[in-house]
Amino acid sequence: MFSKKDLKQIKKKGIDFPEIETQINNFKNGFPYLEIVAPAIIDNGIIVLNDEEKEKYIKLYDDNLDSKSVVKFVPASGAASRMFRNLFEMIENYQGTEHDYLRLLADRSFNSLFYIYEHMEEFAFFDELKNIFIEKKLDIHDCFKKRNYTQILSLLLFKDGLNYSNLPKGLIKFHKYKKSNRTAFEEHLVEGIEYSAVKRNVTIHFTVSPEHYKLIRKHIKEVKKYYEKKYEVKFNISYSEQKSCTDTIAVNLTNEPLRDSDGKLVFRPGGHGALLENLNDIQADIIFVKNIDNVVPDRLKQETIIYKKAFAGILIEYQEKIYKYLYQINNTEDINDKLIKEILNFLHTKLFIIPPENLNIKDKKKVITYIKKKLNRPIRICGMVKNEGEPGGGPYWAKNSDDSVSLQIVEGSQFNPKDKKQKKIIGKATYFNPVDLICATNNYKGKKFDLLKFRDNNTGFISKKSKDGIDLKALELPGLWNGAMSDWNTIFVEVPIITFNPVKTINDLLRKEHQEIS
């Protein structure tokens, strides 16, 4: 199946050959479904903080901040092209006829193309777009009057204009302010100051695509000086690219390796789960994780700041307790039953881990081994939003490979669609995952965990794609928020919906949450 030339190509990508064999087998056999036991809800897996608790945890974080190393980790490698999918369709189909115009008028809903044109001046990028027209000795308002919509879209999306369709999402102007307008990258800089600054130093790490790296670095270099002066801080910005060793092999519909016109094996990016490698390289006591498109203007940042800092306080409290128990277990010759009972209760009631039914409490040696394994793991505090119809993974109690039950973020592809019992459980779910989390990746001795050892490799995902008109199957690695962190200690905390404002389409930028109201 594989030639010497293939093996050389695989080695060059930094992939071990047994990993390729595993991927081929995954294509052939698929991935097992996850067995969910119950949805995580209030008083059964979801913590709700009252005002007093928020203040307590914020104070705990603030009191410990100067002794911690803190990094804000932002996956920012996604291209903005998906934001403009409906605009591409219009460029292709709109001929400027009366029939086309009437069809455009027929749908004036928020998500429509008409709504974009009607509210074009409200976009933060409008001034730049208008300047492009002026440079070309054109009048954007005249184009609107003449219904020359495709010209407006062309100068917004393509190289002779703003080129937004070829930029990363972080370089799109998201929010309009009185004096200047901000990109998503700028909003992350400002937000990071509020909760991740240690002695006025703000450390942020962006994952970027190779083709966008120079542009992103240039942009941040230009704007960070302004924000450093305005807020009297120092930014420490670093970048990484998705590693080629995380790419996965593509196969045809009969699970044979796919090849390009030159006979080379075809590889595809391994999805956001591949960023576990990038996260694994981060050295810090506390790591805030937030997607590039989930930012709001200044007037709405306060709730996000409150919960980010409260999460960090929760993380510190849990970590101190876990470290204390691990120290006691590893430095006490005769561990008494009282301590074992106390730790098992902590695992169950605080870390939400139910031991396997076959765990013999009287077998002290096995119980201590079980306790050590469950305590000595990375920790994550995850925000959960009440489900209001938004897509995304959800929080559930799920069975693990050792038959214990714990909290997991479960994606739709992990459910068995034919299992009626599972469908019933899903129907009772009331929360979804907005990808808002804080991580601690050091053990009780201060050494970094190897995060790859805490991934569930049986939680990948297979999808059907096409390349050059040929159907193929693609494999994504275990998702960063679900399978890649499957074996972490996990705490779910309710966060208000205002902290979740992703920009998936251009229309989202017209929502009131993305408009700066002065």
PDB file of N, CA, C and O in Angstrom, residues 117-152:
ATOM      1  N   TYR A 117     -27.043  45.046   3.094  1.00  0.00           N
ATOM      2  CA  TYR A 117     -26.980  46.283   2.310  1.00  0.00           C
ATOM      3  C   TYR A 117     -27.658  47.442   3.041  1.00  0.00           C
ATOM      4  O   TYR A 117     -27.171  48.568   3.035  1.00  0.00           O
ATOM      5  N   GLU A 118     -28.787  47.155   3.674  1.00  0.00           N
ATOM      6  CA  GLU A 118     -29.552  48.185   4.372  1.00  0.00           C
ATOM      7  C   GLU A 118     -28.767  48.790   5.544  1.00  0.00           C
ATOM      8  O   GLU A 118     -28.937  49.958   5.886  1.00  0.00           O
ATOM      9  N   HIS A 119     -27.892  47.964   6.141  1.00  0.00           N
ATOM     10  CA  HIS A 119     -27.151  48.397   7.337  1.00  0.00           C
ATOM     11  C   HIS A 119     -25.639  48.477   7.086  1.00  0.00           C
ATOM     12  O   HIS A 119     -24.861  48.434   8.030  1.00  0.00           O
ATOM     13  N   MET A 120     -25.240  48.602   5.830  1.00  0.00           N
ATOM     14  CA  MET A 120     -23.824  48.554   5.481  1.00  0.00           C
ATOM     15  C   MET A 120     -22.991  49.582   6.262  1.00  0.00           C
ATOM     16  O   MET A 120     -21.860  49.299   6.675  1.00  0.00           O
ATOM     17  N   GLU A 121     -23.520  50.766   6.488  1.00  0.00           N
ATOM     18  CA  GLU A 121     -22.747  51.824   7.144  1.00  0.00           C
ATOM     19  C   GLU A 121     -22.508  51.536   8.625  1.00  0.00           C
ATOM     20  O   GLU A 121     -21.708  52.217   9.268  1.00  0.00           O
ATOM     21  N   GLU A 122     -23.196  50.550   9.168  1.00  0.00           N
ATOM     22  CA  GLU A 122     -23.021  50.196  10.583  1.00  0.00           C
ATOM     23  C   GLU A 122     -21.834  49.261  10.809  1.00  0.00           C
ATOM     24  O   GLU A 122     -21.412  49.050  11.944  1.00  0.00           O
ATOM     25  N   PHE A 123     -21.306  48.675   9.746  1.00  0.00           N
ATOM     26  CA  PHE A 123     -20.145  47.795   9.887  1.00  0.00           C
ATOM     27  C   PHE A 123     -18.903  48.608  10.243  1.00  0.00           C
ATOM     28  O   PHE A 123     -18.702  49.718   9.735  1.00  0.00           O
ATOM     29  N   ALA A 124     -18.068  48.045  11.087  1.00  0.00           N
ATOM     30  CA  ALA A 124     -16.829  48.731  11.492  1.00  0.00           C
ATOM     31  C   ALA A 124     -15.867  48.907  10.316  1.00  0.00           C
ATOM     32  O   ALA A 124     -15.012  49.786  10.338  1.00  0.00           O
ATOM     33  N   PHE A 125     -16.041  48.083   9.275  1.00  0.00           N
ATOM     34  CA  PHE A 125     -15.131  48.162   8.122  1.00  0.00           C
ATOM     35  C   PHE A 125     -15.638  49.112   7.035  1.00  0.00           C
ATOM     36  O   PHE A 125     -14.995  49.287   6.004  1.00  0.00           O
ATOM     37  N   PHE A 126     -16.810  49.723   7.255  1.00  0.00           N
ATOM     38  CA  PHE A 126     -17.406  50.526   6.174  1.00  0.00           C
ATOM     39  C   PHE A 126     -16.514  51.691   5.746  1.00  0.00           C
ATOM     40  O   PHE A 126     -16.380  51.972   4.553  1.00  0.00           O
ATOM     41  N   ASP A 127     -15.910  52.388   6.700  1.00  0.00           N
ATOM     42  CA  ASP A 127     -15.061  53.537   6.349  1.00  0.00           C
ATOM     43  C   ASP A 127     -13.900  53.128   5.457  1.00  0.00           C
ATOM     44  O   ASP A 127     -13.557  53.835   4.494  1.00  0.00           O
ATOM     45  N   GLU A 128     -13.303  51.984   5.765  1.00  0.00           N
ATOM     46  CA  GLU A 128     -12.195  51.484   4.933  1.00  0.00           C
ATOM     47  C   GLU A 128     -12.689  51.128   3.533  1.00  0.00           C
ATOM     48  O   GLU A 128     -12.011  51.387   2.537  1.00  0.00           O
ATOM     49  N   LEU A 129     -13.860  50.509   3.479  1.00  0.00           N
ATOM     50  CA  LEU A 129     -14.431  50.135   2.184  1.00  0.00           C
ATOM     51  C   LEU A 129     -14.735  51.388   1.362  1.00  0.00           C
ATOM     52  O   LEU A 129     -14.453  51.440   0.156  1.00  0.00           O
ATOM     53  N   LYS A 130     -15.290  52.397   2.010  1.00  0.00           N
ATOM     54  CA  LYS A 130     -15.598  53.660   1.321  1.00  0.00           C
ATOM     55  C   LYS A 130     -14.328  54.305   0.771  1.00  0.00           C
ATOM     56  O   LYS A 130     -14.314  54.839  -0.347  1.00  0.00           O
ATOM     57  N   ASN A 131     -13.238  54.217   1.538  1.00  0.00           N
ATOM     58  CA  ASN A 131     -11.957  54.774   1.087  1.00  0.00           C
ATOM     59  C   ASN A 131     -11.408  54.043  -0.133  1.00  0.00           C
ATOM     60  O   ASN A 131     -10.769  54.649  -1.006  1.00  0.00           O
ATOM     61  N   ILE A 132     -11.648  52.745  -0.202  1.00  0.00           N
ATOM     62  CA  ILE A 132     -11.240  51.963  -1.384  1.00  0.00           C
ATOM     63  C   ILE A 132     -11.953  52.509  -2.620  1.00  0.00           C
ATOM     64  O   ILE A 132     -11.350  52.686  -3.696  1.00  0.00           O
ATOM     65  N   PHE A 133     -13.237  52.791  -2.478  1.00  0.00           N
ATOM     66  CA  PHE A 133     -14.008  53.348  -3.592  1.00  0.00           C
ATOM     67  C   PHE A 133     -13.452  54.710  -4.014  1.00  0.00           C
ATOM     68  O   PHE A 133     -13.317  54.998  -5.212  1.00  0.00           O
ATOM     69  N   ILE A 134     -13.123  55.537  -3.028  1.00  0.00           N
ATOM     70  CA  ILE A 134     -12.588  56.875  -3.319  1.00  0.00           C
ATOM     71  C   ILE A 134     -11.266  56.773  -4.070  1.00  0.00           C
ATOM     72  O   ILE A 134     -11.028  57.503  -5.044  1.00  0.00           O
ATOM     73  N   GLU A 135     -10.409  55.833  -3.632  1.00  0.00           N
ATOM     74  CA  GLU A 135      -9.119  55.621  -4.301  1.00  0.00           C
ATOM     75  C   GLU A 135      -9.300  55.238  -5.765  1.00  0.00           C
ATOM     76  O   GLU A 135      -8.500  55.581  -6.632  1.00  0.00           O
ATOM     77  N   LYS A 136     -10.406  54.515  -6.035  1.00  0.00           N
ATOM     78  CA  LYS A 136     -10.684  54.059  -7.397  1.00  0.00           C
ATOM     79  C   LYS A 136     -11.576  55.047  -8.149  1.00  0.00           C
ATOM     80  O   LYS A 136     -12.117  54.713  -9.204  1.00  0.00           O
ATOM     81  N   LYS A 137     -11.738  56.248  -7.533  1.00  0.00           N
ATOM     82  CA  LYS A 137     -12.567  57.301  -8.129  1.00  0.00           C
ATOM     83  C   LYS A 137     -14.001  56.810  -8.361  1.00  0.00           C
ATOM     84  O   LYS A 137     -14.626  57.096  -9.402  1.00  0.00           O
ATOM     85  N   LEU A 138     -14.507  56.093  -7.372  1.00  0.00           N
ATOM     86  CA  LEU A 138     -15.882  55.597  -7.404  1.00  0.00           C
ATOM     87  C   LEU A 138     -16.621  56.120  -6.182  1.00  0.00           C
ATOM     88  O   LEU A 138     -16.019  56.550  -5.196  1.00  0.00           O
ATOM     89  N   ASP A 139     -17.937  56.056  -6.250  1.00  0.00           N
ATOM     90  CA  ASP A 139     -18.788  56.492  -5.127  1.00  0.00           C
ATOM     91  C   ASP A 139     -19.615  55.300  -4.662  1.00  0.00           C
ATOM     92  O   ASP A 139     -20.450  54.797  -5.420  1.00  0.00           O
ATOM     93  N   ILE A 140     -19.369  54.867  -3.425  1.00  0.00           N
ATOM     94  CA  ILE A 140     -20.072  53.678  -2.920  1.00  0.00           C
ATOM     95  C   ILE A 140     -21.572  53.923  -2.836  1.00  0.00           C
ATOM     96  O   ILE A 140     -22.386  53.030  -3.104  1.00  0.00           O
ATOM     97  N   HIS A 141     -21.975  55.145  -2.484  1.00  0.00           N
ATOM     98  CA  HIS A 141     -23.405  55.458  -2.377  1.00  0.00           C
ATOM     99  C   HIS A 141     -24.070  55.426  -3.758  1.00  0.00           C
ATOM    100  O   HIS A 141     -25.233  55.029  -3.897  1.00  0.00           O
ATOM    101  N   ASP A 142     -23.309  55.829  -4.769  1.00  0.00           N
ATOM    102  CA  ASP A 142     -23.825  55.782  -6.138  1.00  0.00           C
ATOM    103  C   ASP A 142     -24.052  54.340  -6.576  1.00  0.00           C
ATOM    104  O   ASP A 142     -25.015  54.030  -7.276  1.00  0.00           O
ATOM    105  N   CYS A 143     -23.141  53.440  -6.110  1.00  0.00           N
ATOM    106  CA  CYS A 143     -23.292  52.007  -6.421  1.00  0.00           C
ATOM    107  C   CYS A 143     -24.570  51.445  -5.801  1.00  0.00           C
ATOM    108  O   CYS A 143     -25.271  50.637  -6.416  1.00  0.00           O
ATOM    109  N   PHE A 144     -24.874  51.910  -4.588  1.00  0.00           N
ATOM    110  CA  PHE A 144     -26.119  51.469  -3.945  1.00  0.00           C
ATOM    111  C   PHE A 144     -27.339  51.947  -4.743  1.00  0.00           C
ATOM    112  O   PHE A 144     -28.282  51.192  -4.967  1.00  0.00           O
ATOM    113  N   LYS A 145     -27.291  53.207  -5.143  1.00  0.00           N
ATOM    114  CA  LYS A 145     -28.427  53.762  -5.896  1.00  0.00           C
ATOM    115  C   LYS A 145     -28.652  52.998  -7.202  1.00  0.00           C
ATOM    116  O   LYS A 145     -29.780  52.766  -7.628  1.00  0.00           O
ATOM    117  N   LYS A 146     -27.536  52.624  -7.853  1.00  0.00           N
ATOM    118  CA  LYS A 146     -27.639  51.914  -9.136  1.00  0.00           C
ATOM    119  C   LYS A 146     -27.784  50.400  -8.968  1.00  0.00           C
ATOM    120  O   LYS A 146     -27.772  49.658  -9.944  1.00  0.00           O
ATOM    121  N   ARG A 147     -27.883  49.990  -7.696  1.00  0.00           N
ATOM    122  CA  ARG A 147     -28.041  48.558  -7.371  1.00  0.00           C
ATOM    123  C   ARG A 147     -26.863  47.721  -7.879  1.00  0.00           C
ATOM    124  O   ARG A 147     -27.026  46.541  -8.226  1.00  0.00           O
ATOM    125  N   ASN A 148     -25.696  48.338  -7.899  1.00  0.00           N
ATOM    126  CA  ASN A 148     -24.502  47.619  -8.354  1.00  0.00           C
ATOM    127  C   ASN A 148     -23.872  46.903  -7.158  1.00  0.00           C
ATOM    128  O   ASN A 148     -22.760  47.203  -6.720  1.00  0.00           O
ATOM    129  N   TYR A 149     -24.618  45.954  -6.626  1.00  0.00           N
ATOM    130  CA  TYR A 149     -24.232  45.295  -5.378  1.00  0.00           C
ATOM    131  C   TYR A 149     -22.997  44.401  -5.532  1.00  0.00           C
ATOM    132  O   TYR A 149     -22.188  44.291  -4.611  1.00  0.00           O
ATOM    133  N   THR A 150     -22.853  43.785  -6.692  1.00  0.00           N
ATOM    134  CA  THR A 150     -21.723  42.868  -6.864  1.00  0.00           C
ATOM    135  C   THR A 150     -20.384  43.610  -6.846  1.00  0.00           C
ATOM    136  O   THR A 150     -19.374  43.071  -6.396  1.00  0.00           O
ATOM    137  N   GLN A 151     -20.390  44.861  -7.325  1.00  0.00           N
ATOM    138  CA  GLN A 151     -19.148  45.646  -7.287  1.00  0.00           C
ATOM    139  C   GLN A 151     -18.765  45.961  -5.834  1.00  0.00           C
ATOM    140  O   GLN A 151     -17.592  45.915  -5.461  1.00  0.00           O
ATOM    141  N   ILE A 152     -19.768  46.268  -5.018  1.00  0.00           N
ATOM    142  CA  ILE A 152     -19.526  46.535  -3.597  1.00  0.00           C
ATOM    143  C   ILE A 152     -18.936  45.294  -2.936  1.00  0.00           C
ATOM    144  O   ILE A 152     -17.950  45.364  -2.198  1.00  0.00           O
TER     145      ILE A 152
END
